[in-house]
């Protein structure tokens, strides 16, 4: 029965991700960067289904992101797709694969261990707070890693896209992290707390009385 539920939930998360990818809800343009809700199903899956399936769905998110950046091009598509030429060249960069996959794989791993770790350390076993913090952590891992990897791997190209000097690039990186990144994190935390509490109960992982 548990295997059936796991399979059904995995299929459901995949369907949600595909739906988000083909609608404006998945990638929301904010300047040269897209805010995203694609990480939310991955975070929820990580907590409910564990880090292996979470990483699988995170990798799927990365693949979808690469395909979308290749097909729907923006000024920063070369950062997320090795098939899009880097500014001033006629070829893409394999460094884009690091950005598009490493943070997304970790979205599917980090929330599970944050959730389990907080529960282990918490004396009152407050699942709602643990779920919120796990969702927040998963989202921030994605934003912080993506933006910092852009800085270290494509610093000059990113500066050219945003029209700033090399010395001002990291200030722009921090601005993205502390604005859209924090907002995405809060939304992911709220979604994780709301959805995971129901799904974990469905999977018989937590009793009703421990939720707070």
PDB file of C-alpha atoms in Angstrom:
ATOM      1  CA  UNK A   1       0.000   0.000   0.000  1.00  0.00           C
ATOM      2  CA  UNK A   2       2.799   2.419   0.895  1.00  0.00           C
ATOM      3  CA  UNK A   3       4.546   1.713  -2.426  1.00  0.00           C
ATOM      4  CA  UNK A   4       1.295   2.446  -4.245  1.00  0.00           C
ATOM      5  CA  UNK A   5       0.930   5.766  -2.415  1.00  0.00           C
ATOM      6  CA  UNK A   6       4.568   6.631  -3.128  1.00  0.00           C
ATOM      7  CA  UNK A   7       4.138   5.925  -6.829  1.00  0.00           C
ATOM      8  CA  UNK A   8       0.885   7.896  -6.973  1.00  0.00           C
ATOM      9  CA  UNK A   9       2.399  10.901  -5.185  1.00  0.00           C
ATOM     10  CA  UNK A  10       5.499  10.855  -7.399  1.00  0.00           C
ATOM     11  CA  UNK A  11       3.315  10.826 -10.503  1.00  0.00           C
ATOM     12  CA  UNK A  12       1.222  13.648  -9.052  1.00  0.00           C
ATOM     13  CA  UNK A  13       4.292  15.791  -8.350  1.00  0.00           C
ATOM     14  CA  UNK A  14       5.571  15.200 -11.884  1.00  0.00           C
ATOM     15  CA  UNK A  15       2.188  16.211 -13.306  1.00  0.00           C
ATOM     16  CA  UNK A  16       2.159  19.400 -11.210  1.00  0.00           C
ATOM     17  CA  UNK A  17       5.669  20.291 -12.365  1.00  0.00           C
ATOM     18  CA  UNK A  18       4.767  19.776 -16.020  1.00  0.00           C
ATOM     19  CA  UNK A  19       1.643  21.896 -15.544  1.00  0.00           C
ATOM     20  CA  UNK A  20       3.672  24.683 -13.958  1.00  0.00           C
ATOM     21  CA  UNK A  21       6.280  24.454 -16.722  1.00  0.00           C
ATOM     22  CA  UNK A  22       3.769  24.935 -19.550  1.00  0.00           C
ATOM     23  CA  UNK A  23       1.892  27.786 -17.874  1.00  0.00           C
ATOM     24  CA  UNK A  24       3.057  31.232 -16.699  1.00  0.00           C
ATOM     25  CA  UNK A  25       2.773  30.015 -13.087  1.00  0.00           C
ATOM     26  CA  UNK A  26       6.034  28.060 -13.191  1.00  0.00           C
ATOM     27  CA  UNK A  27       8.438  30.783 -14.325  1.00  0.00           C
ATOM     28  CA  UNK A  28       7.594  34.415 -13.588  1.00  0.00           C
ATOM     29  CA  UNK A  29       9.869  36.992 -15.290  1.00  0.00           C
ATOM     30  CA  UNK A  30      11.365  39.575 -12.925  1.00  0.00           C
ATOM     31  CA  UNK A  31      13.892  41.576 -14.911  1.00  0.00           C
ATOM     32  CA  UNK A  32      16.520  39.249 -16.418  1.00  0.00           C
ATOM     33  CA  UNK A  33      15.777  36.567 -13.784  1.00  0.00           C
ATOM     34  CA  UNK A  34      12.701  34.334 -13.567  1.00  0.00           C
ATOM     35  CA  UNK A  35      11.082  33.821 -10.185  1.00  0.00           C
ATOM     36  CA  UNK A  36       9.765  30.279  -9.946  1.00  0.00           C
ATOM     37  CA  UNK A  37       7.240  28.081  -8.189  1.00  0.00           C
ATOM     38  CA  UNK A  38       8.705  24.901  -9.701  1.00  0.00           C
ATOM     39  CA  UNK A  39      10.721  24.241  -6.555  1.00  0.00           C
ATOM     40  CA  UNK A  40       7.636  23.885  -4.346  1.00  0.00           C
ATOM     41  CA  UNK A  41       6.563  20.388  -5.545  1.00  0.00           C
ATOM     42  CA  UNK A  42      10.199  19.257  -5.216  1.00  0.00           C
ATOM     43  CA  UNK A  43      10.418  20.524  -1.632  1.00  0.00           C
ATOM     44  CA  UNK A  44       7.153  18.850  -0.666  1.00  0.00           C
ATOM     45  CA  UNK A  45       8.252  15.606  -2.324  1.00  0.00           C
ATOM     46  CA  UNK A  46      11.573  15.696  -0.488  1.00  0.00           C
ATOM     47  CA  UNK A  47       9.857  15.927   2.894  1.00  0.00           C
ATOM     48  CA  UNK A  48       7.104  13.414   2.168  1.00  0.00           C
ATOM     49  CA  UNK A  49       8.865  10.881  -0.079  1.00  0.00           C
ATOM     50  CA  UNK A  50      12.476  11.243   1.042  1.00  0.00           C
ATOM     51  CA  UNK A  51      15.718  12.547  -0.476  1.00  0.00           C
ATOM     52  CA  UNK A  52      16.054   9.976  -3.273  1.00  0.00           C
ATOM     53  CA  UNK A  53      12.743  10.735  -4.943  1.00  0.00           C
ATOM     54  CA  UNK A  54      13.224  14.371  -3.989  1.00  0.00           C
ATOM     55  CA  UNK A  55      16.534  14.449  -5.859  1.00  0.00           C
ATOM     56  CA  UNK A  56      14.902  12.711  -8.837  1.00  0.00           C
ATOM     57  CA  UNK A  57      12.208  15.387  -9.002  1.00  0.00           C
ATOM     58  CA  UNK A  58      14.817  18.086  -8.437  1.00  0.00           C
ATOM     59  CA  UNK A  59      16.768  16.748 -11.404  1.00  0.00           C
ATOM     60  CA  UNK A  60      13.542  16.796 -13.398  1.00  0.00           C
ATOM     61  CA  UNK A  61      13.098  20.453 -12.446  1.00  0.00           C
ATOM     62  CA  UNK A  62      16.632  21.122 -13.701  1.00  0.00           C
ATOM     63  CA  UNK A  63      15.924  19.344 -16.991  1.00  0.00           C
ATOM     64  CA  UNK A  64      12.676  21.267 -17.478  1.00  0.00           C
ATOM     65  CA  UNK A  65      14.492  24.523 -16.713  1.00  0.00           C
ATOM     66  CA  UNK A  66      17.208  23.728 -19.275  1.00  0.00           C
ATOM     67  CA  UNK A  67      14.674  22.828 -21.968  1.00  0.00           C
ATOM     68  CA  UNK A  68      12.623  25.947 -21.289  1.00  0.00           C
ATOM     69  CA  UNK A  69      15.704  28.200 -21.358  1.00  0.00           C
ATOM     70  CA  UNK A  70      16.638  26.683 -24.711  1.00  0.00           C
ATOM     71  CA  UNK A  71      13.185  27.090 -26.242  1.00  0.00           C
ATOM     72  CA  UNK A  72      11.976  30.304 -24.560  1.00  0.00           C
ATOM     73  CA  UNK A  73      15.078  32.443 -24.689  1.00  0.00           C
ATOM     74  CA  UNK A  74      15.796  35.366 -22.369  1.00  0.00           C
ATOM     75  CA  UNK A  75      18.943  37.490 -21.921  1.00  0.00           C
ATOM     76  CA  UNK A  76      20.150  34.965 -19.318  1.00  0.00           C
ATOM     77  CA  UNK A  77      19.237  31.731 -21.095  1.00  0.00           C
ATOM     78  CA  UNK A  78      22.925  30.917 -21.615  1.00  0.00           C
ATOM     79  CA  UNK A  79      23.258  30.574 -17.830  1.00  0.00           C
ATOM     80  CA  UNK A  80      20.746  27.703 -17.736  1.00  0.00           C
ATOM     81  CA  UNK A  81      21.306  26.048 -21.114  1.00  0.00           C
ATOM     82  CA  UNK A  82      24.553  24.874 -22.711  1.00  0.00           C
ATOM     83  CA  UNK A  83      22.816  25.140 -26.081  1.00  0.00           C
ATOM     84  CA  UNK A  84      22.517  28.936 -25.961  1.00  0.00           C
ATOM     85  CA  UNK A  85      25.645  30.896 -26.954  1.00  0.00           C
ATOM     86  CA  UNK A  86      27.317  32.884 -24.196  1.00  0.00           C
ATOM     87  CA  UNK A  87      27.417  36.625 -24.862  1.00  0.00           C
ATOM     88  CA  UNK A  88      30.109  37.463 -27.413  1.00  0.00           C
ATOM     89  CA  UNK A  89      30.590  33.846 -28.526  1.00  0.00           C
ATOM     90  CA  UNK A  90      28.962  31.429 -30.950  1.00  0.00           C
ATOM     91  CA  UNK A  91      28.731  28.527 -28.498  1.00  0.00           C
ATOM     92  CA  UNK A  92      27.221  27.678 -25.153  1.00  0.00           C
ATOM     93  CA  UNK A  93      29.028  26.633 -21.987  1.00  0.00           C
ATOM     94  CA  UNK A  94      28.885  23.323 -20.117  1.00  0.00           C
ATOM     95  CA  UNK A  95      29.134  25.389 -16.935  1.00  0.00           C
ATOM     96  CA  UNK A  96      25.417  26.028 -17.376  1.00  0.00           C
ATOM     97  CA  UNK A  97      24.783  22.369 -16.493  1.00  0.00           C
ATOM     98  CA  UNK A  98      26.275  22.959 -13.034  1.00  0.00           C
ATOM     99  CA  UNK A  99      23.875  25.824 -12.400  1.00  0.00           C
ATOM    100  CA  UNK A 100      20.822  24.112 -13.813  1.00  0.00           C
ATOM    101  CA  UNK A 101      21.276  20.795 -11.992  1.00  0.00           C
ATOM    102  CA  UNK A 102      23.282  21.078  -8.742  1.00  0.00           C
ATOM    103  CA  UNK A 103      20.979  23.541  -6.905  1.00  0.00           C
ATOM    104  CA  UNK A 104      17.849  21.739  -8.166  1.00  0.00           C
ATOM    105  CA  UNK A 105      19.113  18.334  -7.012  1.00  0.00           C
ATOM    106  CA  UNK A 106      19.767  19.822  -3.572  1.00  0.00           C
ATOM    107  CA  UNK A 107      16.221  21.203  -3.407  1.00  0.00           C
ATOM    108  CA  UNK A 108      15.135  17.575  -3.299  1.00  0.00           C
ATOM    109  CA  UNK A 109      17.589  16.627  -0.549  1.00  0.00           C
ATOM    110  CA  UNK A 110      18.003  19.540   1.887  1.00  0.00           C
ATOM    111  CA  UNK A 111      14.355  19.939   3.038  1.00  0.00           C
ATOM    112  CA  UNK A 112      14.140  16.296   4.151  1.00  0.00           C
ATOM    113  CA  UNK A 113      17.212  16.534   6.375  1.00  0.00           C
ATOM    114  CA  UNK A 114      16.258  19.976   7.728  1.00  0.00           C
ATOM    115  CA  UNK A 115      12.806  18.646   8.644  1.00  0.00           C
ATOM    116  CA  UNK A 116      14.165  15.492  10.277  1.00  0.00           C
ATOM    117  CA  UNK A 117      16.972  17.398  11.998  1.00  0.00           C
ATOM    118  CA  UNK A 118      14.684  20.013  13.531  1.00  0.00           C
ATOM    119  CA  UNK A 119      12.289  17.317  14.735  1.00  0.00           C
ATOM    120  CA  UNK A 120      15.160  15.463  16.374  1.00  0.00           C
ATOM    121  CA  UNK A 121      16.390  18.604  18.117  1.00  0.00           C
ATOM    122  CA  UNK A 122      12.936  19.889  19.037  1.00  0.00           C
ATOM    123  CA  UNK A 123      11.583  18.961  22.423  1.00  0.00           C
ATOM    124  CA  UNK A 124       7.968  19.823  21.570  1.00  0.00           C
ATOM    125  CA  UNK A 125       7.959  18.066  18.166  1.00  0.00           C
ATOM    126  CA  UNK A 126       6.242  20.978  16.437  1.00  0.00           C
ATOM    127  CA  UNK A 127       5.797  19.676  12.920  1.00  0.00           C
ATOM    128  CA  UNK A 128       4.319  22.865  11.474  1.00  0.00           C
ATOM    129  CA  UNK A 129       7.386  24.941  12.354  1.00  0.00           C
ATOM    130  CA  UNK A 130       9.692  22.145  11.150  1.00  0.00           C
ATOM    131  CA  UNK A 131       7.864  21.925   7.833  1.00  0.00           C
ATOM    132  CA  UNK A 132       7.941  25.688   7.341  1.00  0.00           C
ATOM    133  CA  UNK A 133      11.677  25.904   8.033  1.00  0.00           C
ATOM    134  CA  UNK A 134      12.364  22.919   5.762  1.00  0.00           C
ATOM    135  CA  UNK A 135      10.457  24.588   2.922  1.00  0.00           C
ATOM    136  CA  UNK A 136      12.240  27.879   3.540  1.00  0.00           C
ATOM    137  CA  UNK A 137      15.640  26.130   3.553  1.00  0.00           C
ATOM    138  CA  UNK A 138      14.964  24.234   0.330  1.00  0.00           C
ATOM    139  CA  UNK A 139      13.981  27.395  -1.500  1.00  0.00           C
ATOM    140  CA  UNK A 140      16.891  29.464  -0.187  1.00  0.00           C
ATOM    141  CA  UNK A 141      19.387  26.731  -1.088  1.00  0.00           C
ATOM    142  CA  UNK A 142      18.186  26.997  -4.678  1.00  0.00           C
ATOM    143  CA  UNK A 143      18.266  30.800  -4.852  1.00  0.00           C
ATOM    144  CA  UNK A 144      21.568  31.256  -3.029  1.00  0.00           C
ATOM    145  CA  UNK A 145      23.360  28.557  -5.022  1.00  0.00           C
ATOM    146  CA  UNK A 146      21.981  29.622  -8.406  1.00  0.00           C
ATOM    147  CA  UNK A 147      22.813  33.289  -7.915  1.00  0.00           C
ATOM    148  CA  UNK A 148      26.277  32.654  -6.469  1.00  0.00           C
ATOM    149  CA  UNK A 149      27.132  30.159  -9.197  1.00  0.00           C
ATOM    150  CA  UNK A 150      26.075  32.728 -11.790  1.00  0.00           C
ATOM    151  CA  UNK A 151      28.433  35.181 -10.087  1.00  0.00           C
ATOM    152  CA  UNK A 152      31.425  32.848 -10.002  1.00  0.00           C
ATOM    153  CA  UNK A 153      30.910  31.153 -13.383  1.00  0.00           C
ATOM    154  CA  UNK A 154      29.435  33.963 -15.524  1.00  0.00           C
ATOM    155  CA  UNK A 155      30.364  37.140 -13.675  1.00  0.00           C
ATOM    156  CA  UNK A 156      31.360  39.275 -16.676  1.00  0.00           C
ATOM    157  CA  UNK A 157      28.470  38.054 -18.817  1.00  0.00           C
ATOM    158  CA  UNK A 158      25.928  38.668 -16.042  1.00  0.00           C
ATOM    159  CA  UNK A 159      27.332  42.182 -15.533  1.00  0.00           C
ATOM    160  CA  UNK A 160      26.802  42.863 -19.233  1.00  0.00           C
ATOM    161  CA  UNK A 161      23.214  41.577 -19.129  1.00  0.00           C
ATOM    162  CA  UNK A 162      22.215  43.733 -16.148  1.00  0.00           C
ATOM    163  CA  UNK A 163      24.222  46.736 -17.331  1.00  0.00           C
ATOM    164  CA  UNK A 164      26.438  47.062 -14.253  1.00  0.00           C
ATOM    165  CA  UNK A 165      30.161  47.123 -13.640  1.00  0.00           C
ATOM    166  CA  UNK A 166      31.985  44.015 -12.441  1.00  0.00           C
ATOM    167  CA  UNK A 167      32.367  45.587  -8.994  1.00  0.00           C
ATOM    168  CA  UNK A 168      28.599  46.086  -8.661  1.00  0.00           C
ATOM    169  CA  UNK A 169      27.595  42.582  -9.732  1.00  0.00           C
ATOM    170  CA  UNK A 170      27.557  40.977  -6.317  1.00  0.00           C
ATOM    171  CA  UNK A 171      25.384  43.771  -4.932  1.00  0.00           C
ATOM    172  CA  UNK A 172      22.888  42.904  -7.680  1.00  0.00           C
ATOM    173  CA  UNK A 173      23.185  39.207  -6.748  1.00  0.00           C
ATOM    174  CA  UNK A 174      22.415  40.006  -3.103  1.00  0.00           C
ATOM    175  CA  UNK A 175      19.489  42.185  -4.137  1.00  0.00           C
ATOM    176  CA  UNK A 176      17.913  39.219  -5.953  1.00  0.00           C
ATOM    177  CA  UNK A 177      18.530  36.893  -2.988  1.00  0.00           C
ATOM    178  CA  UNK A 178      17.036  39.260  -0.428  1.00  0.00           C
ATOM    179  CA  UNK A 179      14.007  40.271  -2.509  1.00  0.00           C
ATOM    180  CA  UNK A 180      12.570  37.564  -4.753  1.00  0.00           C
ATOM    181  CA  UNK A 181      14.633  34.859  -3.027  1.00  0.00           C
ATOM    182  CA  UNK A 182      13.255  35.575   0.427  1.00  0.00           C
ATOM    183  CA  UNK A 183       9.706  35.923  -0.923  1.00  0.00           C
ATOM    184  CA  UNK A 184       9.996  32.582  -2.749  1.00  0.00           C
ATOM    185  CA  UNK A 185      11.333  31.036   0.455  1.00  0.00           C
ATOM    186  CA  UNK A 186       8.434  32.256   2.588  1.00  0.00           C
ATOM    187  CA  UNK A 187       5.891  31.038   0.033  1.00  0.00           C
ATOM    188  CA  UNK A 188       7.646  27.659  -0.133  1.00  0.00           C
ATOM    189  CA  UNK A 189       7.659  27.419   3.673  1.00  0.00           C
ATOM    190  CA  UNK A 190       3.943  28.151   3.924  1.00  0.00           C
ATOM    191  CA  UNK A 191       3.160  25.658   1.144  1.00  0.00           C
ATOM    192  CA  UNK A 192       5.309  22.970   2.777  1.00  0.00           C
ATOM    193  CA  UNK A 193       3.650  23.478   6.167  1.00  0.00           C
ATOM    194  CA  UNK A 194       0.158  23.338   4.672  1.00  0.00           C
ATOM    195  CA  UNK A 195       0.555  20.475   2.208  1.00  0.00           C
ATOM    196  CA  UNK A 196       3.105  18.228   3.904  1.00  0.00           C
ATOM    197  CA  UNK A 197       1.146  17.981   7.140  1.00  0.00           C
ATOM    198  CA  UNK A 198      -1.738  16.454   5.175  1.00  0.00           C
ATOM    199  CA  UNK A 199       0.411  14.188   2.997  1.00  0.00           C
ATOM    200  CA  UNK A 200       2.527  12.936   5.897  1.00  0.00           C
ATOM    201  CA  UNK A 201      -0.627  11.992   7.737  1.00  0.00           C
ATOM    202  CA  UNK A 202      -1.824  10.234   4.616  1.00  0.00           C
ATOM    203  CA  UNK A 203       1.457   8.302   4.524  1.00  0.00           C
ATOM    204  CA  UNK A 204       1.030   7.483   8.258  1.00  0.00           C
ATOM    205  CA  UNK A 205       4.209   9.344   9.077  1.00  0.00           C
ATOM    206  CA  UNK A 206       2.850  11.586  11.834  1.00  0.00           C
ATOM    207  CA  UNK A 207      -0.085  11.273  14.213  1.00  0.00           C
ATOM    208  CA  UNK A 208      -2.702  14.006  14.447  1.00  0.00           C
ATOM    209  CA  UNK A 209      -1.785  15.026  17.995  1.00  0.00           C
ATOM    210  CA  UNK A 210       1.815  15.919  17.106  1.00  0.00           C
ATOM    211  CA  UNK A 211       0.894  18.599  14.590  1.00  0.00           C
ATOM    212  CA  UNK A 212       1.100  22.164  15.928  1.00  0.00           C
TER     213      UNK A 212
END
